[in-house]
Coordinates of C-alpha atoms and ligand atoms in Angstrom, one line a residue:
M24 CA 96.7 122.8 81.2
D25 CA 97.7 119.9 83.4
R26 CA 101.1 118.4 82.5
V27 CA 101.0 114.8 81.3
F28 CA 103.2 112.1 82.9
I29 CA 105.3 111.1 80.0
K30 CA 106.0 107.6 81.4
D31 CA 102.3 106.8 81.2
F32 CA 102.6 106.3 77.4
P33 CA 103.5 103.1 75.6
L34 CA 105.2 103.8 72.3
D35 CA 102.1 104.0 70.1
A36 CA 100.4 106.4 72.5
L37 CA 103.5 108.5 72.7
E38 CA 103.5 108.7 68.9
T39 CA 99.9 110.0 68.9
W40 CA 100.8 112.5 71.7
V41 CA 103.8 113.9 69.9
Q42 CA 101.8 114.3 66.7
G43 CA 99.2 116.1 68.8
I44 CA 101.7 118.8 69.6
G45 CA 102.8 119.1 66.0
E46 CA 105.9 116.8 65.9
R47 CA 106.6 113.9 63.6
P48 CA 105.8 110.4 65.0
F49 CA 109.5 109.2 64.9
R50 CA 110.2 111.7 67.7
A51 CA 108.4 109.3 70.0
R52 CA 111.1 106.6 69.5
Q53 CA 113.8 109.1 70.3
I54 CA 112.0 110.1 73.5
F55 CA 111.5 106.5 74.4
R56 CA 115.2 105.8 74.0
H57 CA 116.1 108.8 76.1
L58 CA 113.7 107.8 78.9
Y59 CA 114.4 104.1 79.1
N60 CA 117.8 103.5 77.5
R61 CA 119.7 106.6 78.4
L62 CA 117.6 107.1 81.6
I63 CA 117.7 110.9 81.3
R64 CA 117.1 113.1 84.3
S65 CA 116.4 116.2 82.4
W66 CA 115.2 117.2 78.9
D67 CA 118.4 119.2 78.5
E68 CA 120.2 115.9 78.0
C69 CA 118.4 115.3 74.7
S70 CA 120.6 117.3 72.3
D71 CA 119.0 115.5 69.2
L72 CA 115.7 117.3 70.0
S73 CA 115.3 120.9 69.0
K74 CA 115.4 123.6 71.7
A75 CA 111.8 124.5 71.0
F76 CA 110.6 120.9 71.3
R77 CA 112.6 120.5 74.6
T78 CA 110.9 123.5 75.9
Q79 CA 107.5 122.1 75.0
L80 CA 108.4 118.8 76.8
E81 CA 109.7 120.8 79.8
Y82 CA 106.5 122.7 80.3
G83 CA 104.0 120.1 78.9
T84 CA 105.1 117.0 80.7
R85 CA 106.3 115.6 84.0
L86 CA 109.4 113.5 83.6
D87 CA 109.3 112.0 87.1
A88 CA 106.3 110.2 88.6
V89 CA 108.2 109.1 91.8
E90 CA 111.0 110.6 93.8
T91 CA 113.3 108.7 96.0
A92 CA 112.5 109.5 99.6
A93 CA 114.9 107.1 101.2
T94 CA 117.0 104.1 100.5
E95 CA 118.2 101.4 103.0
D96 CA 120.8 98.7 102.5
A97 CA 120.6 95.3 104.1
T98 CA 123.7 93.4 105.1
D99 CA 123.0 90.9 102.3
G100 CA 123.2 93.5 99.6
T101 CA 119.4 94.0 99.2
R102 CA 118.5 97.6 98.8
K103 CA 115.0 99.0 99.7
F104 CA 113.8 102.1 98.0
V105 CA 111.0 104.3 99.5
F106 CA 109.5 106.4 96.8
R107 CA 107.3 109.4 97.3
L108 CA 104.4 109.9 94.8
H109 CA 103.0 113.3 93.7
D110 CA 100.3 113.2 96.4
G111 CA 102.8 112.5 99.1
K112 CA 102.0 108.8 99.5
L113 CA 104.9 106.4 99.9
I114 CA 105.6 103.1 98.2
E115 CA 108.4 100.6 98.5
S116 CA 110.5 98.7 96.0
V117 CA 113.4 96.3 96.5
L118 CA 116.5 95.5 94.5
I119 CA 117.8 92.0 95.1
P120 CA 121.3 91.1 93.8
D121 CA 121.6 87.4 93.1
P122 CA 124.5 87.3 90.6
P123 CA 124.3 87.1 87.7
R124 CA 120.8 88.4 88.3
L125 CA 119.7 91.7 89.7
T126 CA 116.0 91.4 90.5
A127 CA 113.7 94.4 91.0
C128 CA 110.6 93.8 93.1
V129 CA 108.1 96.5 92.3
S130 CA 104.8 97.8 93.7
S131 CA 101.5 98.1 91.9
Q132 CA 99.3 99.8 94.4
V133 CA 99.5 101.9 97.6
G134 CA 98.4 99.3 100.1
C135 CA 96.1 96.4 99.1
A136 CA 92.4 95.7 99.5
L137 CA 92.6 92.0 99.7
G138 CA 93.5 91.6 103.3
C139 CA 95.5 88.3 103.3
R140 CA 96.0 87.6 107.0
F141 CA 99.8 87.0 106.8
C142 CA 100.7 90.1 104.8
L143 CA 101.7 93.5 106.2
T144 CA 100.6 95.4 103.1
G145 CA 97.2 93.8 103.6
T146 CA 96.9 95.4 107.0
M147 CA 97.1 98.9 105.4
G148 CA 94.0 98.5 103.2
L149 CA 94.0 100.0 99.7
Q150 CA 94.9 103.7 99.4
R151 CA 95.0 103.8 95.7
N152 CA 96.2 102.3 92.4
L153 CA 99.5 103.3 91.0
S154 CA 99.6 104.9 87.5
T155 CA 101.5 103.3 84.7
A156 CA 104.1 106.1 85.1
E157 CA 104.5 105.3 88.8
I158 CA 105.1 101.6 88.1
V159 CA 107.6 102.2 85.3
D160 CA 109.4 105.0 87.2
Q161 CA 110.3 102.7 90.1
L162 CA 112.4 100.8 87.6
V163 CA 113.9 103.9 86.0
H164 CA 114.9 105.3 89.4
M165 CA 116.4 102.0 90.7
Q166 CA 118.4 101.6 87.4
Q167 CA 119.6 105.1 87.7
A168 CA 120.7 104.5 91.3
V169 CA 122.8 101.4 90.5
G170 CA 124.4 102.9 87.3
A171 CA 124.8 101.7 83.8
E172 CA 127.3 98.9 84.6
R173 CA 124.8 96.8 86.6
R174 CA 121.6 96.3 84.6
I175 CA 118.4 95.1 86.3
T176 CA 117.9 91.7 84.7
N177 CA 114.5 90.5 86.2
I178 CA 111.3 92.2 87.4
V179 CA 108.8 90.7 89.8
F180 CA 105.5 92.3 90.7
M181 CA 105.7 91.2 94.3
G182 CA 105.9 94.5 96.1
M183 CA 103.0 96.3 97.6
G184 CA 99.6 95.6 96.1
E185 CA 97.8 93.2 93.9
P186 CA 98.9 93.9 90.3
L187 CA 95.8 92.3 88.7
A188 CA 93.6 94.6 90.8
N189 CA 95.2 97.4 88.8
E190 CA 95.2 95.7 85.5
E191 CA 94.9 98.6 83.0
A192 CA 98.0 100.4 84.4
L193 CA 99.8 97.1 84.8
L194 CA 99.3 96.1 81.1
R195 CA 100.4 99.5 79.9
A196 CA 103.5 99.3 82.1
L197 CA 104.3 95.8 80.8
R198 CA 104.1 97.1 77.2
I199 CA 106.6 99.8 78.0
L200 CA 109.0 97.5 79.9
L201 CA 108.9 94.9 77.0
D202 CA 109.3 97.4 74.2
P203 CA 112.6 96.9 72.5
T204 CA 113.0 100.6 71.8
G205 CA 113.1 101.2 75.6
F206 CA 114.1 98.9 78.4
G207 CA 113.6 95.9 76.1
F208 CA 113.0 93.3 78.9
S209 CA 112.4 89.7 77.8
H210 CA 109.0 88.4 78.8
R211 CA 110.9 85.5 80.4
R212 CA 112.3 87.9 82.9
I213 CA 109.2 89.5 84.1
T214 CA 106.8 87.8 86.6
V215 CA 103.4 89.0 87.7
S216 CA 102.3 87.6 91.1
T217 CA 98.6 87.4 91.8
V218 CA 96.4 86.2 94.6
G219 CA 94.3 84.6 91.8
L220 CA 91.8 87.2 90.4
V221 CA 90.4 84.9 87.8
P222 CA 88.9 87.2 85.2
Q223 CA 92.0 89.4 85.2
M224 CA 94.2 86.4 84.9
V225 CA 92.4 85.3 81.8
R226 CA 93.0 88.8 80.3
L227 CA 96.6 88.9 81.3
G228 CA 97.1 85.5 79.6
R229 CA 95.6 86.9 76.5
E230 CA 97.4 90.2 76.4
S231 CA 100.8 89.7 77.8
P232 CA 103.4 86.9 77.5
V233 CA 105.1 87.5 80.9
N234 CA 105.4 84.8 83.6
L235 CA 102.6 84.2 86.0
A236 CA 103.0 83.4 89.7
V237 CA 99.9 82.5 91.7
S238 CA 99.9 83.0 95.5
L239 CA 98.3 79.7 96.6
H240 CA 99.4 79.3 100.3
A241 CA 96.9 76.5 100.9
A242 CA 95.7 73.4 99.0
D243 CA 92.2 73.2 100.6
D244 CA 89.4 75.8 100.6
E245 CA 88.9 75.8 104.3
T246 CA 92.5 76.8 105.1
R247 CA 92.7 79.2 102.1
N248 CA 89.4 80.9 103.1
R249 CA 90.9 81.6 106.5
L250 CA 94.1 83.0 105.1
M251 CA 92.9 84.8 102.0
P252 CA 89.4 86.3 101.9
I253 CA 89.6 86.3 98.0
N254 CA 89.2 82.5 98.1
R255 CA 85.5 82.9 98.9
K256 CA 85.1 84.7 95.6
Y257 CA 87.4 82.4 93.5
P258 CA 87.7 79.1 95.3
L259 CA 90.4 76.6 94.4
A260 CA 88.5 74.7 91.8
T261 CA 87.8 77.9 89.9
L262 CA 91.4 79.1 90.3
M263 CA 92.9 75.8 89.2
D264 CA 90.6 75.7 86.1
A265 CA 91.9 79.1 85.1
C266 CA 95.5 77.9 85.7
R267 CA 95.0 74.8 83.5
A268 CA 93.6 77.0 80.8
Y269 CA 96.3 79.6 81.0
P270 CA 98.0 80.1 77.7
M271 CA 101.7 79.2 78.0
P272 CA 104.4 78.5 75.5
S273 CA 105.7 75.0 75.9
R274 CA 108.6 75.7 78.2
K275 CA 106.8 77.9 80.6
R276 CA 105.2 76.9 83.9
I277 CA 103.1 78.7 86.4
T278 CA 104.9 79.4 89.7
F279 CA 102.8 78.6 92.7
E280 CA 103.9 80.6 95.8
Y281 CA 103.3 78.9 99.1
I282 CA 104.0 80.6 102.4
L283 CA 104.7 78.1 105.1
L284 CA 102.9 79.0 108.3
K285 CA 103.7 76.9 111.4
D286 CA 100.9 74.4 112.2
V287 CA 98.6 76.1 109.7
N288 CA 99.6 74.7 106.3
D289 CA 103.0 73.1 106.8
R290 CA 102.1 69.5 107.7
P291 CA 102.9 66.5 105.6
E292 CA 99.2 66.1 104.7
D293 CA 99.2 69.7 103.4
A294 CA 102.2 68.9 101.2
R295 CA 100.4 65.8 99.9
R296 CA 97.3 67.8 99.2
L297 CA 99.3 70.3 97.3
V298 CA 100.8 67.6 95.2
R299 CA 97.3 66.3 94.2
L300 CA 96.1 69.9 93.5
L301 CA 99.0 70.6 91.2
S302 CA 99.1 67.2 89.4
S303 CA 97.4 68.5 86.3
V304 CA 99.0 71.9 85.9
R305 CA 102.5 72.7 84.5
S306 CA 103.8 74.1 87.7
K307 CA 106.7 74.8 89.9
V308 CA 106.4 75.6 93.6
N309 CA 108.2 78.4 95.5
L310 CA 108.0 77.8 99.2
I311 CA 108.3 80.9 101.3
P312 CA 109.0 80.4 105.0
F313 CA 106.7 83.0 106.7
N314 CA 108.5 86.3 107.6
P315 CA 107.1 87.1 111.1
H316 CA 106.0 90.5 112.3
P317 CA 104.6 91.5 115.7
D318 CA 101.3 92.6 114.1
L319 CA 100.8 89.3 112.3
P320 CA 99.3 86.2 114.1
F321 CA 101.5 83.5 112.6
E322 CA 104.9 81.8 113.2
R323 CA 107.6 80.6 111.0
P324 CA 108.0 76.8 110.9
S325 CA 111.3 75.2 111.8
E326 CA 113.9 74.5 109.1
E327 CA 113.3 70.7 109.4
R328 CA 109.6 71.3 108.8
V329 CA 110.3 73.3 105.7
L330 CA 112.7 70.7 104.3
A331 CA 110.3 67.9 105.0
F332 CA 107.6 69.7 103.1
Q333 CA 109.9 70.3 100.2
D334 CA 110.9 66.7 100.2
I335 CA 107.4 65.4 99.8
L336 CA 107.0 67.7 96.7
H337 CA 110.3 66.5 95.3
Q338 CA 109.3 62.9 95.8
A339 CA 106.3 63.6 93.7
H340 CA 108.6 65.1 91.0
L341 CA 107.4 68.7 91.6
T342 CA 110.0 71.4 91.2
A343 CA 110.1 73.1 94.6
T344 CA 112.5 75.8 95.6
I345 CA 112.7 77.5 99.0
R346 CA 112.8 81.3 98.8
Q347 CA 115.7 82.6 100.7
S348 CA 114.5 85.6 102.8
R349 CA 116.4 88.7 101.6
G350 CA 116.7 92.1 103.3
A351 CA 114.9 91.0 106.5
D352 CA 117.0 93.4 108.6
I353 CA 115.6 96.4 106.8
R354 CA 112.0 95.1 106.5
A355 CA 112.4 94.5 102.8
A356 CA 111.5 90.8 102.9
C357 CA 108.3 89.4 101.3
G358 CA 105.2 90.7 103.0
Q359 CA 107.1 93.2 105.0
L360 CA 106.4 96.2 102.8
A361 CA 104.1 98.7 104.3
A362 CA 105.5 102.2 103.9
R363 CA 104.9 104.2 107.0
M364 CA 102.6 107.1 106.1
V365 CA 104.8 109.8 107.4
S366 CA 104.7 113.0 105.4
S367 CA 107.7 115.2 105.3
Ligands
SAH7 N1 99.4 90.7 95.7 C1 100.3 89.8 95.0 C2 101.7 90.3 94.9 C3 102.3 90.9 96.1 S1 102.6 89.9 97.5 C4 100.3 88.4 95.7 O1 99.8 88.3 96.8 O2 100.7 87.5 95.0 C5 104.1 89.2 97.1 C6 104.4 87.9 97.8 O3 104.8 88.1 99.2 C7 103.3 86.9 97.8 O4 103.6 85.6 97.4 C8 102.8 87.0 99.2 O5 102.1 85.9 99.5 C9 104.2 87.1 100.0 N2 104.0 87.4 101.4 C10 103.1 88.3 101.9 N3 103.3 88.3 103.3 C11 104.3 87.5 103.6 C12 105.0 87.2 104.8 N4 104.6 87.7 106.0 N5 106.0 86.3 104.8 C13 106.4 85.8 103.6 N6 105.8 86.1 102.4 C14 104.8 86.9 102.4
SF4_8 FE1 97.5 92.0 98.9 FE2 99.3 90.1 98.0 FE3 99.4 91.1 100.5 FE4 97.4 89.5 99.8 S1 99.6 89.0 99.9 S2 97.2 91.4 101.0 S3 97.0 90.2 97.7 S4 99.7 92.3 98.7

């Protein structure tokens, strides 16, 4: 019999599973606490479970869905993790210290099918979706690596892949991460970033209270079509309708990510168009100066250009922050994640 990945199960599914092997449902809570509070590395650490049950867990399940293949530390404290999956494929995740926060940037797919022109992950194509266990285990392993004194405070789904193209596994992972019996993250501290897959956005809004970030990158269809093939399927009007309809408690806003590409979308008229586009949505803007790479055909705008763009948004009373590039010296910055497919 194939062993199950224990981290695939939200609490209710785990209850069903433990009952299936003849245990009482409350055992699921104990297991959940061991997995996501105590961050056990072996079933031997669970002394409140009988020896017989531990043996069943040992032989019937897989505790790890990823293993750490390498870590790399940037000069600014950012740490990149390369994780190996059971089929040998590699993904990357990043831990970004920004006291008092410690943000984990996690992957949702191996590669990505959506082919945005400015993104290194996009150049890989899609290899496969991650399972729920593979998503959750990135966080377990990163938290184990930093130790109990420093808790991960925030999670962003901005690593490799398009989370809403892997929605089933994502929604299950979110339920595990939000469950107070386990990690117990607040929905205010988890952000899912999407290129704007409209039907999946609607479902996410219905089923999960986490924050939404939309990768916009252009405020007109012509430019967005050129940068992001998905815009032909869900053009701006459709996307913005979905954003306006997005269910949000009163204090929440949608974050719109906007990569600034020199002479492509960074002119004052682009900023003004962005202001008009966002005028009817509860929004904030995150400006991301492009992180260049030899394989990508764009340049980063000058600092003055970035500040002038931000200024136009500020004058229109839009909240607009500039994302500081972190971990650039180890290729951990936004859009630079593309695990080299070396097997070892
Ligand atoms: N697929 C999702 C989430 C992963 S991409 C999405 O696109 O939203 C995470 C962020 O990195 C996105 O905002 C993306 O636009 C940004 N990004 C990609 N390539 C980049 C680059 N070369 N420089 C800066 N940011 C980049
Ligand atoms: Fe995929 Fe996001 Fe990269 Fe676009 S920016 S190719 S959606 S990972």
